[in-house]
XYZ file of C-alpha atoms in Angstrom:
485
model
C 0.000 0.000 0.000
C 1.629 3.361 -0.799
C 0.824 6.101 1.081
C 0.975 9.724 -0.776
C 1.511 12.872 1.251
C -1.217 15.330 -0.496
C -1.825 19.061 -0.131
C -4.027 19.578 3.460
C -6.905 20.494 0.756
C -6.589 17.410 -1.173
C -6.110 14.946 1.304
C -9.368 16.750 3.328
C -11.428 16.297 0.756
C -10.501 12.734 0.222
C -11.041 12.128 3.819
C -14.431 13.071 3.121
C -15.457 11.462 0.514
C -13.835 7.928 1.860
C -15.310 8.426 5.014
C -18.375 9.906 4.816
C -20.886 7.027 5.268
C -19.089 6.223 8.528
C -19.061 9.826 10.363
C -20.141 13.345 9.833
C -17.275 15.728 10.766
C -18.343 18.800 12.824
C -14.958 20.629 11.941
C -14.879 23.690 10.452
C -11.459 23.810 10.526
C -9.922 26.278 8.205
C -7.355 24.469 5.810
C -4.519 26.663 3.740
C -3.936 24.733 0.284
C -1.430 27.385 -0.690
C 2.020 25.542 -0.472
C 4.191 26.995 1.900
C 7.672 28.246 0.207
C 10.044 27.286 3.162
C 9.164 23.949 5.334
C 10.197 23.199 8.745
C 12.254 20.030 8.688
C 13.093 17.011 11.236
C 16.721 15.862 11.554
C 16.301 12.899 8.768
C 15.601 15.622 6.299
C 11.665 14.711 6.289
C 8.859 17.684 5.990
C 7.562 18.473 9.822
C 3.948 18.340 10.084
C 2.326 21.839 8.912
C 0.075 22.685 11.660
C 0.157 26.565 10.613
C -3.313 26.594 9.020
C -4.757 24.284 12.325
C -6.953 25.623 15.082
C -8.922 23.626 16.598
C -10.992 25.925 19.318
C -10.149 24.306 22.216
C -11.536 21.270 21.471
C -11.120 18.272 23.634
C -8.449 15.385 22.514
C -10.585 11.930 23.907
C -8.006 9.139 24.453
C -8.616 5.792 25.765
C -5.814 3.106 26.846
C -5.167 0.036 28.003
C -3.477 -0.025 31.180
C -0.278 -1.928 29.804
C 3.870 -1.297 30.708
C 5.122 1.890 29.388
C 1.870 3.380 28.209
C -0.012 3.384 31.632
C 3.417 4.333 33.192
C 4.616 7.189 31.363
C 2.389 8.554 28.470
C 0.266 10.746 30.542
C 2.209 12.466 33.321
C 0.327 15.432 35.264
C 3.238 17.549 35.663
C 7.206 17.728 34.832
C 8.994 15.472 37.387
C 12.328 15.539 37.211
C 12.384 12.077 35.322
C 13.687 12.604 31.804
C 11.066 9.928 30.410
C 8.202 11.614 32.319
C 8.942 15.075 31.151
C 9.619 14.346 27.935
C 5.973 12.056 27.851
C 4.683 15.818 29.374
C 6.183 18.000 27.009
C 4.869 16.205 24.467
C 0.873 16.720 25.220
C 1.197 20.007 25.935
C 3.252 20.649 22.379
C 0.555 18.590 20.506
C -1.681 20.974 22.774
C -0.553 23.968 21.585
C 0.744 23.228 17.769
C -3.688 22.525 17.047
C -5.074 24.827 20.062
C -6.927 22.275 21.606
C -7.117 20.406 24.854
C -6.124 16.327 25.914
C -8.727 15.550 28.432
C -7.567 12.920 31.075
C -7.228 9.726 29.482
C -10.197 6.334 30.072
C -8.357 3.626 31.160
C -8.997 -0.253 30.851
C -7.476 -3.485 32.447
C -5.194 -5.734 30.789
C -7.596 -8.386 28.556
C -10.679 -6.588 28.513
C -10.281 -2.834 27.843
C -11.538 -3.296 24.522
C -14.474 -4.496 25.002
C -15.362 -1.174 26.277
C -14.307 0.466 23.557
C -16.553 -2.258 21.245
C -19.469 -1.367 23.043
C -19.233 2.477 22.535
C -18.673 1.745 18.692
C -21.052 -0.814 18.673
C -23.763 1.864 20.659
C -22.963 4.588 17.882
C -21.098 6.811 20.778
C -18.321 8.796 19.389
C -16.482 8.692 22.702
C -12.839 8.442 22.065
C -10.739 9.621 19.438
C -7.536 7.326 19.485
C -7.082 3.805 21.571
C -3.830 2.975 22.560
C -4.142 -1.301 22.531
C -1.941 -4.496 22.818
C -1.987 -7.898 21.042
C -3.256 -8.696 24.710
C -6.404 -6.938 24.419
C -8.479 -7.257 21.403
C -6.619 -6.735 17.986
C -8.348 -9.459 15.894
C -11.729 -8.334 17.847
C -11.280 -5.018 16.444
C -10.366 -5.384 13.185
C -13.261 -8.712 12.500
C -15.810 -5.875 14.311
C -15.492 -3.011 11.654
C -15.216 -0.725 14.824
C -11.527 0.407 13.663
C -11.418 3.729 11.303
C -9.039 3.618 8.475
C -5.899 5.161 9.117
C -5.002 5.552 5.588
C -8.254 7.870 5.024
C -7.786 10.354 7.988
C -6.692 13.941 6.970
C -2.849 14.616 7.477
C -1.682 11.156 8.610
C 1.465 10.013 6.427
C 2.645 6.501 7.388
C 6.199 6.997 4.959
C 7.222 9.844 7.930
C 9.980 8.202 10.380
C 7.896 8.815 12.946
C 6.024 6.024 12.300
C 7.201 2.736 11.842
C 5.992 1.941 7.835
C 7.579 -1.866 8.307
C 5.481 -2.872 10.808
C 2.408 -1.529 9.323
C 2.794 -3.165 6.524
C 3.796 -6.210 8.619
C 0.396 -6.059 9.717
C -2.044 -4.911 7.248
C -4.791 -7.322 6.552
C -6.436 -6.363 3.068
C -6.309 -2.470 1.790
C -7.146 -0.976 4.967
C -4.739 0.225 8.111
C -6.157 -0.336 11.323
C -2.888 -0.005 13.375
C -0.335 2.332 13.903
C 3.314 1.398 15.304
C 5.920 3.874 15.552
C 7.739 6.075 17.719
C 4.074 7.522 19.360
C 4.959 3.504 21.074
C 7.520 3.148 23.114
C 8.565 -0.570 22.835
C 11.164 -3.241 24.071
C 11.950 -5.615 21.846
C 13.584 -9.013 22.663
C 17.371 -8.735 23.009
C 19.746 -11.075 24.992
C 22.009 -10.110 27.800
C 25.764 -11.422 28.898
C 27.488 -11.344 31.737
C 30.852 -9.330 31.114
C 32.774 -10.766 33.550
C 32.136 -14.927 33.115
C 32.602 -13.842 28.985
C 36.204 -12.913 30.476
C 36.385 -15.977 32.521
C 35.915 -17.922 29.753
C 38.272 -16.125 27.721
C 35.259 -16.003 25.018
C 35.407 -13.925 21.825
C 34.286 -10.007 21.862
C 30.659 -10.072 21.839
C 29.784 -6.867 20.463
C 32.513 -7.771 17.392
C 31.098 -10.713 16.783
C 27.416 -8.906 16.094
C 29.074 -6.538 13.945
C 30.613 -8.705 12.017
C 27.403 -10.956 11.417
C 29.044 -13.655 13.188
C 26.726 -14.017 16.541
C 24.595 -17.121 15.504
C 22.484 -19.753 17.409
C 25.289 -22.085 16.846
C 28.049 -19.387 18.657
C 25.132 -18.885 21.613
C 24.986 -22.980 22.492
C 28.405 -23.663 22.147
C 29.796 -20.859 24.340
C 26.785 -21.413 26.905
C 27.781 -25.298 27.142
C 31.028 -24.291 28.413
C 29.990 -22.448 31.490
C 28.933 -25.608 33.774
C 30.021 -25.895 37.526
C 28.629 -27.060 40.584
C 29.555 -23.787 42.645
C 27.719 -26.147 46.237
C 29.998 -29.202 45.522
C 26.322 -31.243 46.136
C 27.126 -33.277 42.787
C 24.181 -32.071 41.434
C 23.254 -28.667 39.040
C 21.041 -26.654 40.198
C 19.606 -22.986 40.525
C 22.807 -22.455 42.651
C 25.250 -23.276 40.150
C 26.765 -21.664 37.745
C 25.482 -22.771 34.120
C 25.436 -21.080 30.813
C 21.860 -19.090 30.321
C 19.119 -18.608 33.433
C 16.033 -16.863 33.616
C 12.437 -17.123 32.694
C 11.497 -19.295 29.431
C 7.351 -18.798 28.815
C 8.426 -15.780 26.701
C 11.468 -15.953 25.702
C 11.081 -19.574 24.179
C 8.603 -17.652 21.518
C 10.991 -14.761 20.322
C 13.902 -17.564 19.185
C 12.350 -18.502 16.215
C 11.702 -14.700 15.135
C 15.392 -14.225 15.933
C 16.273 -17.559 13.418
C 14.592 -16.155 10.273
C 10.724 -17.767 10.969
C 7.608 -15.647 10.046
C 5.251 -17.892 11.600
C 2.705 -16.006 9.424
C 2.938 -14.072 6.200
C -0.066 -12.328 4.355
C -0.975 -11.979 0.923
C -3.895 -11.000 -1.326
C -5.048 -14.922 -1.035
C -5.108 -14.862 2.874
C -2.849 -15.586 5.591
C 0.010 -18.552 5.138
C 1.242 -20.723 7.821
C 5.081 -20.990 7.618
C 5.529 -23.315 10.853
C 6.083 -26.541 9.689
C 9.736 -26.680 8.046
C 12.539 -28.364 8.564
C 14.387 -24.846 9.301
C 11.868 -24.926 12.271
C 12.009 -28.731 13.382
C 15.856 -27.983 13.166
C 15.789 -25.028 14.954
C 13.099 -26.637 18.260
C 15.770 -30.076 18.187
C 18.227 -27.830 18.969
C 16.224 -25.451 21.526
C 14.805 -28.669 22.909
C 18.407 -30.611 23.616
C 19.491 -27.153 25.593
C 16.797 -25.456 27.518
C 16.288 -28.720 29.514
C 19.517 -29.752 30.166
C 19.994 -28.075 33.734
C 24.095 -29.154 33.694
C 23.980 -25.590 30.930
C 21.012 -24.091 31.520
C 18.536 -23.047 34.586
C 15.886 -21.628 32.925
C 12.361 -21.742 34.073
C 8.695 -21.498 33.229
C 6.907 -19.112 35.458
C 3.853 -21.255 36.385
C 6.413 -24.466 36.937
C 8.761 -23.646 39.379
C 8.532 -22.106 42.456
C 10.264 -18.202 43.500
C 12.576 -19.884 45.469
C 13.789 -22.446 43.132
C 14.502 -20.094 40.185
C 17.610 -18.502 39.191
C 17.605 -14.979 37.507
C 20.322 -13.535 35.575
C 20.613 -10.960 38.248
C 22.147 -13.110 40.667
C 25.287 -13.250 38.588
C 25.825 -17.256 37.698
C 24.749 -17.049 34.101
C 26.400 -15.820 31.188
C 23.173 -15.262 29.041
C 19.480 -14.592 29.395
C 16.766 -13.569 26.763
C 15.270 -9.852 27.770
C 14.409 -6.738 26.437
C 16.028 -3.352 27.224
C 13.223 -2.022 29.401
C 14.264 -4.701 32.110
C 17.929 -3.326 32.134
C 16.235 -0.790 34.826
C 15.659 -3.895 37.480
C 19.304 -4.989 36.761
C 21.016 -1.160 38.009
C 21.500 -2.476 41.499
C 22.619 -6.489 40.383
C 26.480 -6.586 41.562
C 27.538 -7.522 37.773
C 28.698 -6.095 34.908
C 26.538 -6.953 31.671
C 25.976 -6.116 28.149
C 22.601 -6.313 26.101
C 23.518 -7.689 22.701
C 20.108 -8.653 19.677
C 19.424 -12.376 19.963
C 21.662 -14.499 17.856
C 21.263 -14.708 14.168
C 19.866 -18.723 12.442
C 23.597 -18.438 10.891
C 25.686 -16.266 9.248
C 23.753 -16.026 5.890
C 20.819 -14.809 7.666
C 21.065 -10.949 6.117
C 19.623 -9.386 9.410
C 19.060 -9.552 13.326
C 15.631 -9.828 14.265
C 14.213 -8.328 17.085
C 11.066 -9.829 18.005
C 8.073 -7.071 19.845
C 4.923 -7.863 21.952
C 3.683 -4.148 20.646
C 0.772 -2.100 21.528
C -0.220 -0.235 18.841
C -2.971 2.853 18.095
C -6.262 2.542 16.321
C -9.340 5.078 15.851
C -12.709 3.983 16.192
C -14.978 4.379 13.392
C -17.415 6.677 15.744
C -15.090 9.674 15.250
C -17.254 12.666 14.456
C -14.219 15.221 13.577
C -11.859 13.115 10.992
C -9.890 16.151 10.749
C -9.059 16.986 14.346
C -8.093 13.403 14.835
C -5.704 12.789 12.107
C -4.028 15.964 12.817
C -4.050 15.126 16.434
C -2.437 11.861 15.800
C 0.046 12.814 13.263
C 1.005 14.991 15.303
C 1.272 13.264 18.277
C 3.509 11.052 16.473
C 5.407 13.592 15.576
C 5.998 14.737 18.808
C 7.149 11.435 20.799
C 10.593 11.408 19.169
C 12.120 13.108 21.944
C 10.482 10.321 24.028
C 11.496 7.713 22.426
C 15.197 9.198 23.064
C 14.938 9.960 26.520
C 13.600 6.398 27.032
C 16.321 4.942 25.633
C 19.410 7.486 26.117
C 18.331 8.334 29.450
C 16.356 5.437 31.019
C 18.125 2.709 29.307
C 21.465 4.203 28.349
C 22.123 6.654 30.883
C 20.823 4.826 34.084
C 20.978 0.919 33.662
C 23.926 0.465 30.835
C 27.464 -0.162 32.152
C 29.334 0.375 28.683
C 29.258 2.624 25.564
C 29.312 -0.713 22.982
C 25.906 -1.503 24.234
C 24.519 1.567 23.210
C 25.510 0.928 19.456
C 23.733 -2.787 19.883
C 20.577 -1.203 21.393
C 20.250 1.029 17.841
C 20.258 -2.367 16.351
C 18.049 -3.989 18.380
C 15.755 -1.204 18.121
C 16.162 -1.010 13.973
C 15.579 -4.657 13.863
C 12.267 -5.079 15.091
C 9.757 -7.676 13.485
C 5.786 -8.819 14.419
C 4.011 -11.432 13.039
C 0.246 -11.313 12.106
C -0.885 -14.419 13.103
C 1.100 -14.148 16.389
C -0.073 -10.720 17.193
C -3.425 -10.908 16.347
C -3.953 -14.072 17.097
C -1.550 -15.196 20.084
C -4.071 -15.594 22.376
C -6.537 -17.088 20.028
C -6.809 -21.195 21.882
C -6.235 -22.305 17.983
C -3.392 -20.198 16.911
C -1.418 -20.495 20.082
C -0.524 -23.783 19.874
C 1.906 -22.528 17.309
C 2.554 -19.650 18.870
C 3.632 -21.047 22.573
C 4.609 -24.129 20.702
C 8.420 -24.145 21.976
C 6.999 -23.004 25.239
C 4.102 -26.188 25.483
C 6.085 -28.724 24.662
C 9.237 -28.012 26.409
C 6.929 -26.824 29.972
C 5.851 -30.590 29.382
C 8.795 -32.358 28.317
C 7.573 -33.778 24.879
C 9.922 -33.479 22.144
C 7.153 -35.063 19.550
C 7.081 -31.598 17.894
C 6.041 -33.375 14.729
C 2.468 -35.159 16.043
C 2.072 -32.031 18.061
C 1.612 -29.866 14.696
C -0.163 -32.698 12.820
C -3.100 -32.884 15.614
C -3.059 -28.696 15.833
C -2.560 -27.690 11.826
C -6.254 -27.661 10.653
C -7.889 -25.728 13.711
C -4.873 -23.528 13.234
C -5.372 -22.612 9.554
C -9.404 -22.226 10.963
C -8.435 -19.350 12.580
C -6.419 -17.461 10.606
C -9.031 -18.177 7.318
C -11.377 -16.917 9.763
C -9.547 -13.707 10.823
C -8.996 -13.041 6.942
C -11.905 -13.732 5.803
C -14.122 -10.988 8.095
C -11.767 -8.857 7.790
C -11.703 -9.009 3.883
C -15.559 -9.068 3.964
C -16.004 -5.747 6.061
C -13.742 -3.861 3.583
C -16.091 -5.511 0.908
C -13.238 -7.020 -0.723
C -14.462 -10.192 -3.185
């Protein structure tokens, strides 16, 4: 899908046209269609947002969110802290604020799992009662996009998904037909899967420069077991590994079992104009769970464990300093500051070295618009240039929060760009992971290995066709509402 940046004039009146069977706008905003001579530009050399010809009244900005990690921690600050994140989160409503003269009223919140279906029953009672919803593959992505209650972001005035504000792979990524439902970007702030090693056992071991070896395209799955089946000792002298010895990778598994197979190379789903293709089954994949299998449940190299399996007690965490790897994400790097250990965050390990990139797999929330909107125009400029305007909190998150506070050298700063320019979804997994079909695939590593059955094979054969119901499904109402034959 290409999206074309058009004169405000233009693209108003196509916003109009596109949408008018779904909402009558109330704005009588005035739009300029003059060009302007001189534009403001961002740092990447990209046209700013022109909000000169915007003024909005006063009007009230309606925003409802799901009360999930960053977003219900930072996005909506009352006041300037102190904290660099928080400021920057504040600075950036009252910017939007004043750039369209109008006002962000105190957000509506919703719980974890069921926020949306508040939302659903506003659109489905014809109440135009928020203008954005900030959501997570948690709470109700394939309910709102099989519901029609999700506007198309494609046809609101002044919202240009090629600006690097926004995040055009991932919306692509995740675009089921001709219409965009979802927004990813910088207006999220987002921790993608990474891995972290402990400095000073690398040393121990005498092992090979980590951060080189990720430049140079040479950190693979095969490097990672090898180097974490060195690292075995009973520390206790009981005769027996445990989660008081020191072992190669510790931590918890139920999540970071799914993000390996991102970081090998597998799109468990792809989309095309025919539906949505499931890419599990391969021998790439079969390979790639052998191998997963044979280490995560081998406690003499690793003490990982599954959160519901073991008790507090019994687990050992990364932070305790006996491992030499565990999969994270940046944004735990903050519970690490006070760990006695020194650690880098490096991407997780490439399939092997002919695999062209890293891949950084996200759990992201994401921002929709309901179809209720009455005022198309306030909205998309609101959005645009909302996204616009979380840049400098995307930086403080990670310069400040990440980088300045938790970090311990300068090298991991250059591997958190690349974690951060790396990151992939899938469209089965994140509309769909919680779906009691598609998850089998989706927790498949997690499952079998919680379980202790290797018989990845019959697994699959049983799941396969109530799998490929769901995602035909999914496609299928999705391609219907957009009256697609």
């Amino acid at each position: 899908m290409k999206h074309v940046k058009l004169l405000p004039a233009l693209l108003l009146l196509a916003a109009l046209v596109s949408c008018g069977d779904k909402a009558t706008t109330t704005d009588t905003t005035p739009v300029d269609s003059t060009p302007e001579t001189t534009e403001a530009v961002t740092e990447a050399g990209y046209p700013a947002p022109d909000t000169s010809a915007l003024d909005f009244g006063g009007q009230e900005l309606r925003i409802f969110s799901v009360q999930w990690g960053n977003v219900a921690k930072y996005y909506f600050p009352e006041e300037e802290t102190g904290d660099s994140v928080d400021d920057a989160c504040f600075r950036r409503l009252r910017n939007v604020e004043e750039a369209l003269n109008l006002k962000i009223a105190e957000p509506a919140w919703g719980p974890d799992g069921s926020a949306h279906k508040d939302v659903l029953q506003s659109v489905q009672a014809g109440d135009d009662a928020y203008d954005f919803v900030f959501t997570h593959c948690i709470d109700g992505y394939s309910d709102y996009a099989t519901s029609n209650a999700m506007y198309n972001l494609d046809a609101l005035p002044y919202v240009d998904f090629n600006a690097p504000w926004w995040s055009k792979s991932m919306i692509d990524t995740f675009r089921i037909g001709t219409e965009t439902y979802f927004g990813f970007g910088d207006i999220i702030l987002n921790s993608p899967s990474c891995m972290f090693f402990n400095k000073e056992i690398a040393a121990e071991y005498d092992l090979p420069d980590h951060y080189q070896m990720v430049r140079d395209g040479k950190w693979t799955y095969d490097v990672f077991l090898t180097q974490a089946r060195m690292v075995s000792i009973d520390v206790n002298g009981d005769g027996k590994m445990d989660y008081n010895d020191k072992t190669g990778y510790a931590g918890d598994l139920t999540e970071a079992l799914g993000n390996i197979p991102f970081a090998l190379g597998v799109q468990l789903t792809t989309y095309t104009d025919d539906g949505i293709t499931l890419n599990f089954w391969s021998d790439k994949m079969l390979d790639i769970f052998n191998r997963s299998y044979d280490f995560f449940l081998d406690p003499a190299v690793c003490q990982g464990f599954f959160r519901h399996h073991v008790d507090e007690e019994q687990r050992q965490n990364f932070s305790v300093g006996l491992s030499l790897y565990t999969i994270s994400s940046p944004g735990n790097m903050a519970g690490l500051r006070d760990a006695d250990i020194e650690f880098g965050a490096i991407p997780n390990p490439k399939y092997d070295e002919a695999q062209e990139n890293y891949r950084s797999y996200v759990w992201s929330p994401s921002v929709c618009v309901p179809t209720t909107i009455l005022r198309p125009e306030l909205v998309g400029a609101a959005l645009e240039q909302f996204a616009y305007e979380s840049k400098p909190v995307t930086q403080a998150y990670i310069e400040d929060l990440i980088r300045g506070k938790s970090t311990r050298d300068t090298e991991t700063l250059e591997m958190l760009d690349i974690i951060y320019a790396t990151q992939v979804i899938d469209i089965g997994g994140t509309y769909l992971g919680f779906d009691t079909n598609f998850r089998k695939v989706f927790y498949c590593f997690y499952d079998l290995m919680s379980t202790k059955n290797n018989n990845v094979a019959s697994f699959y054969e049983k799941s396969e066709k109530a799998i490929l119901k769901s995602l035909d499904n999914l496609y299928t109402k999705v391609i219907e509402n957009q009256g697609i034959e």
